GROMACS .gro file of C-alpha atoms in nm:
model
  196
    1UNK     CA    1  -2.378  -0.248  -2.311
    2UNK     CA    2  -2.767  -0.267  -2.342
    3UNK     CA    3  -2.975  -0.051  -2.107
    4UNK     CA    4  -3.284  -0.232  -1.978
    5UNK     CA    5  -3.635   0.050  -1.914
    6UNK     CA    6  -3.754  -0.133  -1.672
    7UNK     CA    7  -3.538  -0.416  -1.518
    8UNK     CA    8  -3.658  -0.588  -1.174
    9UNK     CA    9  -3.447  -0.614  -0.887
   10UNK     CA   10  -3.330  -1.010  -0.992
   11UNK     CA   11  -3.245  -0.937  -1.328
   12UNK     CA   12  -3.038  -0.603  -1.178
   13UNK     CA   13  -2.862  -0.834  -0.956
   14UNK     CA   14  -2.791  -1.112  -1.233
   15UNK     CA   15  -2.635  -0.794  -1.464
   16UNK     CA   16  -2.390  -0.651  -1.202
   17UNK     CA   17  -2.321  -1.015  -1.089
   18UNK     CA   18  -2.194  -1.096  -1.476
   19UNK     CA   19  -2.023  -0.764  -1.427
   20UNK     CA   20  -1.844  -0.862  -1.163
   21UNK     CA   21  -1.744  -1.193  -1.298
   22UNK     CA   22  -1.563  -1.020  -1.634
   23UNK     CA   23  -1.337  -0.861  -1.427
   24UNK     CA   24  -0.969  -0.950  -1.473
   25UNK     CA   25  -0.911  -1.066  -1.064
   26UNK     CA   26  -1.267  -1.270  -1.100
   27UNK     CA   27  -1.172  -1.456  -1.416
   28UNK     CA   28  -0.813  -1.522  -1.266
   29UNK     CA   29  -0.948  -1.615  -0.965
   30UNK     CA   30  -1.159  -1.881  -1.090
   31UNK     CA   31  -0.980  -2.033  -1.421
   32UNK     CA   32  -0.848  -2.429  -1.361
   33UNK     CA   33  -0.545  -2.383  -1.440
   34UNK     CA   34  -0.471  -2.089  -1.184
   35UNK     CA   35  -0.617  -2.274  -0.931
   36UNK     CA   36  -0.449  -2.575  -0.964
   37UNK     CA   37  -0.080  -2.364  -0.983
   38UNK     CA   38  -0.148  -2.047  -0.769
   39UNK     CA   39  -0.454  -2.098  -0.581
   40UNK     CA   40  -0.429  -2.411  -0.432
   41UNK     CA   41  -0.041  -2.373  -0.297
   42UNK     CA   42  -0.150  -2.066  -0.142
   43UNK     CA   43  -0.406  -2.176   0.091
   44UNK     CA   44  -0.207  -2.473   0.112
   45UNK     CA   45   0.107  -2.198   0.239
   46UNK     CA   46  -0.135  -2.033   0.451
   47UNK     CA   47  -0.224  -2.312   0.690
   48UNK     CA   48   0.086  -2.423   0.708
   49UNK     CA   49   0.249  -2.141   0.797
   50UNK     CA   50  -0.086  -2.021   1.063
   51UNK     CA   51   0.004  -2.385   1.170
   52UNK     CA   52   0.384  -2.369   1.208
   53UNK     CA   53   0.517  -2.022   1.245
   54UNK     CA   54   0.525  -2.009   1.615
   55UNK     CA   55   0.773  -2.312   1.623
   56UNK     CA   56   1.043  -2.127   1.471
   57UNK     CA   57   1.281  -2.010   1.723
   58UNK     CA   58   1.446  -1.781   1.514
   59UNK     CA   59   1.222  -1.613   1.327
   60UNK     CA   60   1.443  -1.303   1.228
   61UNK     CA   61   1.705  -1.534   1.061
   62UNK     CA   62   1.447  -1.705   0.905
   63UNK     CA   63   1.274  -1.398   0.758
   64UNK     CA   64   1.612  -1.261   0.647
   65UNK     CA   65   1.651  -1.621   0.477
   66UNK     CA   66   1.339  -1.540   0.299
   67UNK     CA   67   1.426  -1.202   0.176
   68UNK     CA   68   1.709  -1.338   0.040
   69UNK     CA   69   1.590  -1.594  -0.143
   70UNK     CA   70   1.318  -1.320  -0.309
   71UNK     CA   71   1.620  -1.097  -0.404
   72UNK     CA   72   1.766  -1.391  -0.571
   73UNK     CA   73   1.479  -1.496  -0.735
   74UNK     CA   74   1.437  -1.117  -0.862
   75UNK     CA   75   1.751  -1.063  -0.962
   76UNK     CA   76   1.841  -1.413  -1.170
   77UNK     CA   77   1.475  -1.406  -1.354
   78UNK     CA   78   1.460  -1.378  -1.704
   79UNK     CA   79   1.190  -1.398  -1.994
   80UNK     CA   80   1.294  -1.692  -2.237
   81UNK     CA   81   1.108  -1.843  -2.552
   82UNK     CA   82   0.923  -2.069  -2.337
   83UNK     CA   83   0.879  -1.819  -2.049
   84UNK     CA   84   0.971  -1.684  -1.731
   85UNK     CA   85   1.243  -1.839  -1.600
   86UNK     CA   86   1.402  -1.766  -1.216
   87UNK     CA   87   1.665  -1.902  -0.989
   88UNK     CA   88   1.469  -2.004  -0.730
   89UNK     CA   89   1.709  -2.003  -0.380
   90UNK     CA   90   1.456  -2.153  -0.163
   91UNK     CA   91   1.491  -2.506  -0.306
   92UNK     CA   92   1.842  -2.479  -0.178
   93UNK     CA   93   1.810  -2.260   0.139
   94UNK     CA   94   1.542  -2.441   0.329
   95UNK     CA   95   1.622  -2.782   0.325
   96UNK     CA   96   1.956  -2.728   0.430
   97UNK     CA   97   1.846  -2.521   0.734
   98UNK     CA   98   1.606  -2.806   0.816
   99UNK     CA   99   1.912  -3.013   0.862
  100UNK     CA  100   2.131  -2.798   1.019
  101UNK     CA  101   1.848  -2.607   1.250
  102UNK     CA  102   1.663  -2.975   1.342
  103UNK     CA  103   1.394  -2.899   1.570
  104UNK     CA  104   1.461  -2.510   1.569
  105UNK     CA  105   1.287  -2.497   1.192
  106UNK     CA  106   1.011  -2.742   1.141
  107UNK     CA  107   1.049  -2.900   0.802
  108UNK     CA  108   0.677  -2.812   0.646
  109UNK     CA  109   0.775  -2.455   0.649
  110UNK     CA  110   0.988  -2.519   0.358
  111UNK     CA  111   0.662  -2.501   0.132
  112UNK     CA  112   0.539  -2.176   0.197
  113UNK     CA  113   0.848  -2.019   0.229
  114UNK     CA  114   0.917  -2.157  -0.099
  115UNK     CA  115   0.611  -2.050  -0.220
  116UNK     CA  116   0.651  -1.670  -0.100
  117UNK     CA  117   0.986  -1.685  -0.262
  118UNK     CA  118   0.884  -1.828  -0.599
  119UNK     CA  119   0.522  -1.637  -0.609
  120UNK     CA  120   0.721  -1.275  -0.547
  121UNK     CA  121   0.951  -1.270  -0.841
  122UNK     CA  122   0.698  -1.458  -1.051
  123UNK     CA  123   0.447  -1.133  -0.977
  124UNK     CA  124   0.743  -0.893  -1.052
  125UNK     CA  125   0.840  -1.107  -1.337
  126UNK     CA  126   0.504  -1.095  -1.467
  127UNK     CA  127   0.416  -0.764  -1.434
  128UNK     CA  128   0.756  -0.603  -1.625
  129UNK     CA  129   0.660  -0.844  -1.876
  130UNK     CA  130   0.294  -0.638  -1.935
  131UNK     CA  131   0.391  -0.280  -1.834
  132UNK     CA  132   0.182  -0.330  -1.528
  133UNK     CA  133  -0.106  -0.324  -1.703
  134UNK     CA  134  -0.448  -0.450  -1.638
  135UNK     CA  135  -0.431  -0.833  -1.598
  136UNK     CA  136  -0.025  -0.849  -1.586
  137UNK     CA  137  -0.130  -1.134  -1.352
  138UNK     CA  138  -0.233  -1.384  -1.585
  139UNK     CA  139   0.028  -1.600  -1.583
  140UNK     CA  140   0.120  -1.693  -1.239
  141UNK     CA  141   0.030  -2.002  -1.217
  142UNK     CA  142  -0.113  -2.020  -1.503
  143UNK     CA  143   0.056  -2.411  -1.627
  144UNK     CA  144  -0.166  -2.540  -1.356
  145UNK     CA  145   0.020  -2.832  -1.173
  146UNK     CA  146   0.305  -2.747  -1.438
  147UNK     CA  147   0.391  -2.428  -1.312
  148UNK     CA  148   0.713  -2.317  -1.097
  149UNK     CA  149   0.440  -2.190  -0.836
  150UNK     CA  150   0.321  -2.529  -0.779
  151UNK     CA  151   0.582  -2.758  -0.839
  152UNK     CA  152   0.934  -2.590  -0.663
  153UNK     CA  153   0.734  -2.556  -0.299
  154UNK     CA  154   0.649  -2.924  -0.362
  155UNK     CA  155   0.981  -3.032  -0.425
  156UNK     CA  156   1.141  -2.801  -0.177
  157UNK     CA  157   0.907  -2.984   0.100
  158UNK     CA  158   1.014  -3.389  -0.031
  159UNK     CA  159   1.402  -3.241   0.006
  160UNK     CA  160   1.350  -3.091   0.334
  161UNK     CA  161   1.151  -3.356   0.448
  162UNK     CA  162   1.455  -3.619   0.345
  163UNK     CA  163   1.718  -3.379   0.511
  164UNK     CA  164   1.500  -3.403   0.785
  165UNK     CA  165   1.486  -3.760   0.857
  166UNK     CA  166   1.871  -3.760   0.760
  167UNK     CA  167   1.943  -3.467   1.035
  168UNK     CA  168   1.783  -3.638   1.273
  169UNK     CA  169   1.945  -3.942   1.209
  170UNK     CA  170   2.294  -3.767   1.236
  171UNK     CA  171   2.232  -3.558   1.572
  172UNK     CA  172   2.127  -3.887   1.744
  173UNK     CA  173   2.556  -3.977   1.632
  174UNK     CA  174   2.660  -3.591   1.791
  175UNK     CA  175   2.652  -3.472   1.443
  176UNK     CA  176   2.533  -3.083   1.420
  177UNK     CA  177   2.509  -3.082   1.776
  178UNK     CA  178   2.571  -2.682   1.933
  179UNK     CA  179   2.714  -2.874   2.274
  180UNK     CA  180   3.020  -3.080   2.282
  181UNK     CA  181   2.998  -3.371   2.477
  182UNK     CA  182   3.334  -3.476   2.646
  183UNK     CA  183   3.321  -3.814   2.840
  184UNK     CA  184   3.592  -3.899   3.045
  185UNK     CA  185   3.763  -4.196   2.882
  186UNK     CA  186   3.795  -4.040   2.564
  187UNK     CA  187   4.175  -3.958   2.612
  188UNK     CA  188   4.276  -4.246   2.785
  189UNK     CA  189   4.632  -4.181   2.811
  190UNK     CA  190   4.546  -3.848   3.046
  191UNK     CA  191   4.389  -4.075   3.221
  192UNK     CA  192   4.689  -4.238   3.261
  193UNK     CA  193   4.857  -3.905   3.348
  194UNK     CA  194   4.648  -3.817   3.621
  195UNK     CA  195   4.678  -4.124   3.810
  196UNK     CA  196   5.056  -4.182   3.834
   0.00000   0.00000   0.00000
């Protein structure tokens, strides 16, 4: 690094700004590809779950959900030739609670819970694969719209939003109801019974 005698404030500035930008988070931060696979799903997970999270009514079973789903993710990962690879539980979990839970689990939640549960043993993943050293980070997200980060929250959200409409569709017919309807006439001969 060159020393300048006699630099002026702007040129000072321009320096420690250039400084700033060679830093491992910076140039993560702001490479395409990250964006498009980590970035972007994130804020994307953040407004929907700002937006959403006060809906849930039970927000301890969910968050129990969600630590299970991490565990899984953390304990099925493995490195292979073409990369980290992970059993990712929330593409299961969340769409069927959307259809059992109905209106008690709004279906857009499935994305960032996905997203938490793919992005946490992607980190971990990533990081035992450097030692933890300085930017282990690199390559979350780094396959851009390619990437598990991106592309399991997305297809966790067009199953949940299916078993959705198809849980809806089945409560309307009594189906996953938690109250049992009896109507009078549906044992006709105790009907019978009770009049004679």
């Amino acid at each position: 690094m060159t020393i300048i005698a006699n630099p002026d404030i702007l040129t000072w500035l321009h320096l420690e700004y250039l400084q700033l930008l060679a830093l491992p988070i910076p140039v993560y931060l702001f490479n395409i590809m990250t964006i498009e696979g980590a970035i972007l799903p994130a804020l994307i997970s953040t407004g929907l779950l700002l937006k959403y999270w006060h809906q849930v009514k039970d927000q301890q079973i969910i968050v129990g959900f969600l630590l299970f789903a991490v565990i899984m993710g953390l304990f099925t990962q493995y490195w292979g030739i073409t990369g980290l690879h992970l059993f990712t539980g929330g593409l299961v979990i969340w769409p069927i609670l959307v259809l059992l839970l109905g209106d008690r689990f709004p279906w857009p939640l499935a994305y960032p819970l996905t997203f938490i549960g793919t992005l946490i043993p992607d980190l971990y993943g990533a990081g035992m694969a450097a030692d933890w050293s300085g930017g282990w980070f690199f390559g979350v997200g780094g396959a851009g719209f390619h990437d598990g980060v991106f592309l399991v929250p997305l297809e966790t959200l067009i199953a949940a939003a299916v078993l959705n409409q198809f849980g809806t569709f089945m409560r309307k017919r009594g189906y996953f109801s938690r109250r049992v309807r009896v109507d009078e006439d549906v044992y006709p001969e105790d009907k019978d019974r009770r009049a004679r």
